[in-house]
Short mmCIF file of C-alpha atoms in Angstrom, two decimals:
data_model
loop_
_atom_site.label_atom_id
_atom_site.label_comp_id
_atom_site.label_asym_id
_atom_site.label_seq_id
_atom_site.Cartn_x
_atom_site.Cartn_y
_atom_site.Cartn_z
CA MET A 63 89.88 99.02 117.82
CA TYR A 64 85.71 99.77 118.44
CA TYR A 65 83.62 99.47 121.12
CA ARG A 66 79.82 100.09 121.62
CA LEU A 67 78.06 103.18 123.56
CA ASP A 68 75.28 102.71 126.24
CA ASP A 69 72.90 104.14 123.77
CA GLY A 70 74.43 102.13 121.11
CA ARG A 71 76.67 104.27 119.12
CA VAL A 72 79.70 102.59 117.76
CA MET A 73 83.20 104.56 118.53
CA GLY A 74 86.33 103.60 116.81
CA VAL A 75 89.64 104.44 115.98
CA LEU A 76 91.49 103.20 112.78
CA ASN A 77 95.43 102.69 113.24
CA ASP A 78 97.38 102.13 110.66
CA SER A 79 101.69 102.01 111.74
CA ASP A 80 102.73 100.73 108.49
CA LEU A 81 105.18 103.85 107.89
CA SER A 82 105.85 104.26 111.64
CA THR A 83 109.69 104.84 112.82
CA LEU A 84 109.95 103.50 116.08
CA ILE A 85 112.57 106.40 118.15
CA MET A 86 113.81 104.98 121.29
CA ASN A 87 116.25 107.15 122.93
CA GLY A 88 116.26 109.59 120.51
CA LYS A 89 117.16 107.07 117.23
CA GLU A 90 115.03 105.92 114.37
CA ASP A 91 114.94 101.81 115.16
CA GLY A 92 113.74 99.17 112.41
CA LEU A 93 111.98 100.98 109.02
CA THR A 94 111.78 104.55 107.68
CA GLY A 95 109.30 104.85 106.19
CA LEU A 96 110.85 104.88 102.50
CA ALA A 97 109.78 101.64 101.33
CA ARG A 98 106.57 101.53 99.60
CA THR A 99 104.01 99.32 101.40
CA GLY A 100 100.51 98.16 100.57
CA THR A 101 97.54 95.55 99.23
CA ILE A 102 98.14 95.67 95.91
CA LEU A 103 94.78 95.05 94.68
CA PHE A 104 93.71 98.15 96.64
CA MET A 105 96.73 101.02 95.91
CA ALA A 106 96.19 103.34 93.64
CA LEU A 107 97.07 103.07 89.81
CA ASP A 108 100.16 106.19 89.86
CA LEU A 109 101.21 103.89 92.83
CA LEU A 110 101.20 100.29 90.89
CA GLY A 111 104.28 101.38 88.33
CA ASP A 112 107.89 99.57 88.55
CA ASP A 113 109.43 103.23 89.46
CA ALA A 114 106.34 103.69 92.19
CA LEU A 115 107.14 100.28 94.04
CA VAL A 116 110.99 101.48 94.03
CA GLY A 117 109.83 104.63 95.49
CA GLU A 118 110.70 106.97 92.87
CA VAL A 119 106.85 108.02 92.62
CA GLU A 120 105.91 110.59 95.83
CA TYR A 121 102.95 109.56 97.43
CA GLN A 122 100.02 111.83 97.52
CA TYR A 123 96.79 111.93 99.73
CA GLU A 124 94.65 111.19 96.59
CA HIS A 125 96.01 107.62 96.70
CA ASP A 126 94.29 107.37 99.94
CA PHE A 127 90.98 108.27 98.61
CA GLU A 128 91.64 106.25 95.30
CA SER A 129 92.15 102.91 97.41
CA PHE A 130 89.17 103.68 99.42
CA LEU A 131 87.83 103.62 95.79
CA TRP A 132 89.49 100.30 95.12
CA VAL A 133 87.92 98.87 97.63
CA LEU A 134 84.53 99.82 97.35
CA VAL A 135 84.49 98.18 93.75
CA TRP A 136 85.70 95.54 95.28
CA ILE A 137 83.28 94.97 97.19
CA THR A 138 79.90 95.99 95.49
CA ARG A 139 81.49 93.13 92.47
CA ARG A 140 82.70 90.74 94.72
CA TYR A 141 79.59 90.43 97.36
CA ASP A 142 76.05 90.24 97.54
CA GLU A 143 74.41 89.97 100.68
CA GLY A 144 77.49 89.85 102.46
CA LYS A 145 78.78 86.42 100.97
CA GLU A 146 81.47 86.33 98.05
CA ILE A 147 79.33 85.39 94.31
CA PRO A 148 80.81 82.42 93.27
CA ASP A 149 82.82 82.59 90.58
CA PRO A 150 83.73 86.57 91.72
CA PRO A 151 85.36 89.38 88.91
CA PHE A 152 88.80 90.87 89.06
CA GLY A 153 91.27 87.47 90.01
CA LYS A 154 93.60 89.18 88.03
CA TRP A 155 93.65 91.99 90.75
CA LEU A 156 95.33 89.15 92.80
CA THR A 157 98.00 88.22 90.33
CA ASP A 158 100.90 91.16 90.21
CA HIS A 159 101.59 94.83 90.06
CA LYS A 160 101.91 95.45 86.55
CA THR A 161 98.49 92.78 86.19
CA CYS A 162 96.48 94.63 88.68
CA ARG A 163 97.50 98.01 86.97
CA MET A 164 96.02 96.84 83.55
CA GLU A 165 93.02 95.91 85.25
CA LYS A 166 92.50 98.94 87.31
CA LEU A 167 93.18 101.04 84.48
CA ALA A 168 90.27 99.58 82.42
CA PHE A 169 87.59 99.32 85.31
CA TYR A 170 88.81 102.62 85.41
CA ASP A 171 88.76 104.67 82.25
CA ASP A 172 85.45 102.39 82.09
CA ALA A 173 83.91 104.04 84.96
CA THR A 174 84.84 107.38 83.72
CA SER A 175 83.00 107.29 80.20
CA ARG A 176 79.52 108.27 79.34
CA LYS A 177 78.18 104.41 79.10
CA PRO A 178 80.12 101.80 81.25
CA ARG A 179 80.56 98.41 79.61
CA LEU A 180 82.52 96.16 82.41
CA GLN A 181 81.14 94.50 85.64
CA LYS A 182 78.41 95.66 87.05
CA PRO A 183 77.72 96.10 91.16
CA THR A 184 75.95 93.26 92.62
CA PRO A 185 72.04 93.64 93.40
CA SER A 186 72.17 94.44 96.78
CA HIS A 187 75.20 96.93 96.36
CA GLU A 188 73.47 98.91 92.96
CA ASN A 189 71.65 101.33 95.00
CA VAL A 190 75.52 102.85 96.71
CA TRP A 191 76.62 102.33 93.60
CA ASN A 192 74.96 104.39 91.88
CA LYS A 193 74.33 106.62 94.38
CA TYR A 194 77.99 107.21 95.79
CA GLY A 195 80.30 104.58 93.71
CA LEU A 196 79.81 106.57 90.28
CA HIS A 197 79.83 110.23 91.66
CA LEU A 198 83.38 109.28 93.33
CA PHE A 199 85.00 107.87 90.10
CA SER A 200 83.90 110.80 88.03
CA THR A 201 85.14 112.96 91.08
CA LEU A 202 88.72 110.86 90.52
CA ASP A 203 89.11 111.89 87.02
CA ARG A 204 88.12 115.40 87.54
CA LEU A 205 91.29 115.60 89.73
CA ARG A 206 93.71 113.99 87.89
CA LYS A 207 93.42 113.94 84.33
CA ARG A 208 95.51 112.20 81.51
CA GLU A 209 98.62 113.91 79.96
CA ALA A 210 98.23 114.65 75.99
CA THR A 211 101.79 112.07 75.73
CA GLY A 212 102.63 108.71 77.45
CA GLY A 213 99.10 109.13 79.10
CA ASP A 214 100.39 109.37 82.79
CA MET A 215 98.03 110.69 85.30
CA VAL A 216 98.37 113.92 87.08
CA VAL A 217 97.95 115.53 90.26
CA ILE A 218 96.02 119.01 90.21
CA ASP A 219 96.13 121.60 92.52
CA PRO A 220 95.53 120.51 96.55
CA ASP A 221 93.21 123.62 97.34
CA GLU A 222 91.17 122.23 93.99
CA TYR A 223 91.18 118.50 95.29
CA LEU A 224 89.99 119.59 98.51
CA ASN A 225 86.86 121.95 97.05
CA GLN A 226 86.05 119.18 95.02
CA MET A 227 86.05 116.15 98.19
CA LYS A 228 84.36 119.13 99.58
CA GLU A 229 81.20 118.72 96.76
CA ALA A 230 81.61 115.03 96.71
CA ILE A 231 81.14 113.99 100.25
CA PHE A 232 79.62 116.68 101.99
CA PRO A 233 77.14 117.44 99.40
CA LYS A 234 74.29 118.45 102.09
CA LEU A 235 76.23 120.56 104.95
CA SER A 236 76.51 124.02 104.95
CA ASN A 237 79.37 125.58 104.36
CA LEU A 238 79.93 126.81 107.69
CA GLU A 239 79.89 122.81 109.14
CA VAL A 240 82.39 122.36 106.63
CA ASN A 241 84.62 124.73 107.18
CA ARG A 242 84.58 123.41 110.67
CA LEU A 243 85.35 120.15 109.60
CA HIS A 244 87.96 121.52 107.50
CA GLN A 245 89.85 123.93 110.41
CA THR A 246 89.20 120.81 112.82
CA GLN A 247 91.53 118.22 110.44
CA GLN A 248 94.09 121.18 110.33
CA ALA A 249 94.31 121.57 114.13
#
């Protein structure tokens, strides 16, 4: 939901009630919030495994950040000048969770390598990708390291995560402004 102010600025709210619980007369009615929901092609890699789809993987706030990155990848590769390109990439993401995970993992590994080889952004998104996308994927890679065995992802300390996010998203804000933002989020 959004609206435009008299001065032309847009104000809005994004509300996600997928995991909400309806409580009437002090009793829960309906969903408990334990089911895994989401659009598979934008879900974090951790949430695309069989164990995650049956609720055995704890949801972490990093998953929202990673989900945003997959939306960014999708838009910057499939659209140019606001229109879907002919024969767009990532069609396999639309099949099933296992195939989507494998395809996204290949892209992730490539995007975090020193010499990316896979699908490049469309011309109208090249600047955005080079300015933000690569940096955000690099941040995600620093936050989530591969274990020596099995190649599973592990989550690092939340305080370190917050500091990395401050560096990635708010590089031009002063420490005072970032601290005010953080205090607002905790309130």
